[in-house]
GROMACS .gro file of C-alpha atoms in nm:
model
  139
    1UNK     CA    1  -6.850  -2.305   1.401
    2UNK     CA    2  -6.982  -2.006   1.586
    3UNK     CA    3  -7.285  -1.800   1.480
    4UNK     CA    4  -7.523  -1.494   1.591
    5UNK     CA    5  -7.823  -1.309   1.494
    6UNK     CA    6  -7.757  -0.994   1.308
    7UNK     CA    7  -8.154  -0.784   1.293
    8UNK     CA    8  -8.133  -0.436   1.133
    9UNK     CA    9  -8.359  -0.149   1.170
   10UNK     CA   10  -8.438   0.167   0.926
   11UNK     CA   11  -8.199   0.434   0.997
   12UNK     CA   12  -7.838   0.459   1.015
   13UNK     CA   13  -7.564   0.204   1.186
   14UNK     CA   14  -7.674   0.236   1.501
   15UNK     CA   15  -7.959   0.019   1.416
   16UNK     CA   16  -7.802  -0.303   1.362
   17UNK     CA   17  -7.819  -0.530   1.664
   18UNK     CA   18  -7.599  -0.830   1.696
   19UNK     CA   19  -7.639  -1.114   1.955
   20UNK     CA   20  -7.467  -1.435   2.044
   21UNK     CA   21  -7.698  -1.708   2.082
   22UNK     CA   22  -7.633  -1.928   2.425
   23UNK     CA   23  -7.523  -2.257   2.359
   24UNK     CA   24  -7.519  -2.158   1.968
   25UNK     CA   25  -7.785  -2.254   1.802
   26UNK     CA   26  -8.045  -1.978   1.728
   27UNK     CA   27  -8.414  -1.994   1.584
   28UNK     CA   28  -8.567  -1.683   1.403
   29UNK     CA   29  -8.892  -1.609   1.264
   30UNK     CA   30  -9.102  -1.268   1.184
   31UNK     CA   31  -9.005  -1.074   1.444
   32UNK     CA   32  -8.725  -0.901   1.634
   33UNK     CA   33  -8.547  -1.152   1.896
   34UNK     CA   34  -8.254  -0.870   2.022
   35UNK     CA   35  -8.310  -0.732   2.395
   36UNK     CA   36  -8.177  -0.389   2.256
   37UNK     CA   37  -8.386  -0.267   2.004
   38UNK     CA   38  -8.554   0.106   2.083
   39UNK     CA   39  -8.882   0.089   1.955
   40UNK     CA   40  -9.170  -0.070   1.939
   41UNK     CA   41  -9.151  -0.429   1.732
   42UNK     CA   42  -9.499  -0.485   1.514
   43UNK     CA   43  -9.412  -0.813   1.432
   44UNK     CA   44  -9.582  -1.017   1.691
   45UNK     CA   45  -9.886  -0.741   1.686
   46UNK     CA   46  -9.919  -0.822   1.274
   47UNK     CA   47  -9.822  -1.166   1.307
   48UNK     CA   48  -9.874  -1.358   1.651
   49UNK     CA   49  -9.787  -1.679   1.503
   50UNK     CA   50  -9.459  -1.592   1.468
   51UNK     CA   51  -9.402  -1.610   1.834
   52UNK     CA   52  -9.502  -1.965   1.836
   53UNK     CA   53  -9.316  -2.060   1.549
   54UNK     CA   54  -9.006  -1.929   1.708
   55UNK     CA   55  -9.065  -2.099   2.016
   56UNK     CA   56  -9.147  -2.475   1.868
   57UNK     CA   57  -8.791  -2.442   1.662
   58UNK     CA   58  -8.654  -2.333   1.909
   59UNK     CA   59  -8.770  -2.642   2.128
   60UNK     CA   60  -8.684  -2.840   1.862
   61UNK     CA   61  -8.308  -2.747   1.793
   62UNK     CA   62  -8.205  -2.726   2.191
   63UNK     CA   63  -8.376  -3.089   2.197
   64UNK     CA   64  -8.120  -3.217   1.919
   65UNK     CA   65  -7.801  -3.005   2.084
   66UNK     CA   66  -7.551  -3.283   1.967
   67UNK     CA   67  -7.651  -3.395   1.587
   68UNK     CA   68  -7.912  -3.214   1.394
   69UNK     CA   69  -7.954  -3.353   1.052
   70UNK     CA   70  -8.036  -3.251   0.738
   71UNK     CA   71  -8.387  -3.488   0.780
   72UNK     CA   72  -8.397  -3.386   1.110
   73UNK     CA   73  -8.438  -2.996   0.994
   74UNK     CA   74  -8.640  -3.123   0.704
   75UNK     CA   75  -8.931  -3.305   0.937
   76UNK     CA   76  -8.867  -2.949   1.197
   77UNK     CA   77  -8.962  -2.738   0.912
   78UNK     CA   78  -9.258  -2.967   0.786
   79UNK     CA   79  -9.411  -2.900   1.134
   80UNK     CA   80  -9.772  -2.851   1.138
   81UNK     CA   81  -9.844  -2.743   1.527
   82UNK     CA   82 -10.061  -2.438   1.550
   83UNK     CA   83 -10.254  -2.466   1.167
   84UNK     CA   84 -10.258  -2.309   0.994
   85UNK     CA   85  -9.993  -2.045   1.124
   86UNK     CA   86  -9.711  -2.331   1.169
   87UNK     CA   87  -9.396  -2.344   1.046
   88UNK     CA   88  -9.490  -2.503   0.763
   89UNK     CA   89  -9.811  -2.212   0.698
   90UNK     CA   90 -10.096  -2.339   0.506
   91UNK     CA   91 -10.303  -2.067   0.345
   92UNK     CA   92 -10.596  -1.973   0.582
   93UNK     CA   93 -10.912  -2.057   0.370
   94UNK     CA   94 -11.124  -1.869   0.607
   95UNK     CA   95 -10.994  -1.557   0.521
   96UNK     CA   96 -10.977  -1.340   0.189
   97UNK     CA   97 -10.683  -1.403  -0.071
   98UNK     CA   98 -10.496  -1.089   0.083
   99UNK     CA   99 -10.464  -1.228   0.434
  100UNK     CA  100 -10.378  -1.558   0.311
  101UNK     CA  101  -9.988  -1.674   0.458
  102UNK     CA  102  -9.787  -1.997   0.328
  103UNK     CA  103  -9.473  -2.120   0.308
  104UNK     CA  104  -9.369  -2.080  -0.079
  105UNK     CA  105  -8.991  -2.270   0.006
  106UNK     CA  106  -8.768  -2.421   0.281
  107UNK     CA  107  -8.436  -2.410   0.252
  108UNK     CA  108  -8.156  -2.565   0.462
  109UNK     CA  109  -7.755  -2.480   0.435
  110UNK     CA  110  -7.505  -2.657   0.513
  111UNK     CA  111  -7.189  -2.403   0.567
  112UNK     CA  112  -6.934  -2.743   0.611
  113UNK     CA  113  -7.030  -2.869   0.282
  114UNK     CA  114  -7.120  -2.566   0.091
  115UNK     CA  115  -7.470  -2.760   0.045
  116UNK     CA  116  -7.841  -2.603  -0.012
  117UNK     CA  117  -8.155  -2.799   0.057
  118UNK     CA  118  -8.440  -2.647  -0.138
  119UNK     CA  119  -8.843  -2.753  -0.123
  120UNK     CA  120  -8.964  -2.515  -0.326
  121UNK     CA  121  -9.374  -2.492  -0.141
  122UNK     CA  122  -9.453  -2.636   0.137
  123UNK     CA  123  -9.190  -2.866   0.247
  124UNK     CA  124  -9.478  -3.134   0.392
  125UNK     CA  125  -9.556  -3.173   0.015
  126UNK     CA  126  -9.236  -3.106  -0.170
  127UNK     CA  127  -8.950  -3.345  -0.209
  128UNK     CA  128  -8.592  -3.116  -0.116
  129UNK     CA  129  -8.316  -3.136  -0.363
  130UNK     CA  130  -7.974  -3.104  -0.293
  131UNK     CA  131  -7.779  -2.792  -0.468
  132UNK     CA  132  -7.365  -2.762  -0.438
  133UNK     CA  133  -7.330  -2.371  -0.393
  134UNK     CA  134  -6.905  -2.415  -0.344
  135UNK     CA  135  -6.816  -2.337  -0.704
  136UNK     CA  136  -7.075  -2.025  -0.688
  137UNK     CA  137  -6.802  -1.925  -0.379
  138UNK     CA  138  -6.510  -1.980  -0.578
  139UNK     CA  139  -6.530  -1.675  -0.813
   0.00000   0.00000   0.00000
C-alpha cells in the first residue's frame, strides 16, 4: 500500500499539510514533521522528547524495510531508550503529578487484515490483544 502524513493546523484549509514519506514508511510523534508549515511549532519547545522518540522509530522501521511484524512493532513500542521520555513514557517521579507523561495504550493496525493490537498502559507491562475491526467497516 501507499501512505503519507496528513498534520493540520488551526485555521482554514490552507492549513493542512500532506507529505509522502520516502521509501514509505513514516514515524510520528508530538510534533510537526512537514517542511511547509508557517509558524512556529511548540512541540519540541514543550516536549523535547518527542524529537528523540521520532528519531529511534524512525531508526527502527527503516532498519526492518522488508518485514515488520506485529512483535516486531510490539518490542519498537516497548522501547525504553531515553527514560523516562521513551516511547514507552514512564511517569517522571521527580516531578509533580501535573508534569507527569506516560503511555496510557499502544495500539498497532493492520490495514491488510482489518486487525487492531491494543495494550491498554504501558505496552512493556501489558499483554496486546488482538481486535477484528472488518465487520465495524462493513456498515
Amino acid at each position: 500500500g501507499e501512505s503519507f502524513n496528513a498534520e493540520t493546523a488551526p485555521g482554514n484549509f490552507s492549513r493542512a499539510y500532506i507529505d509522502f514519506p520516502e521509501g514509505n514508511i513514516y514515524a510520528h510523534t508530538n510534533h510537526y514533521l512537514s517542511r511547509e508549515i508557517d509558524f512556529k511549532d511548540l512541540g519540541p519547545w514543550r516536549g523535547p522528547d518527542s524529537l528523540v522518540r521520532h528519531q529511534r522509530m524512525d531508526k527502527f522501521l527503516r532498519t526492518h524495510p522488508n518485514a515488520i511484524t506485529v512483535p516486531d512493532l510490539q518490542v519498537a513500542l516497548a522501547d525504553h531508550f531515553n527514560l523516562p521520555d521513551a516511547i514507552c513514557c514512564h511517569p517522571d517521579l521527580n516531578k509533580s503529578t501535573f508534569e507527569q507523561f506516560m503511555s496510557i495504550a499502544s495500539v498497532i493496525m493492520d490495514l491488510n487484515t482489518n486487525t487492531i493490537w491494543l495494550a491498554e498502559g504501558n505496552p512493556c507491562e501489558t499483554t496486546y490483544r488482538e481486535i477484528a475491526y472488518g465487520e465495524l467497516l462493513e456498515g
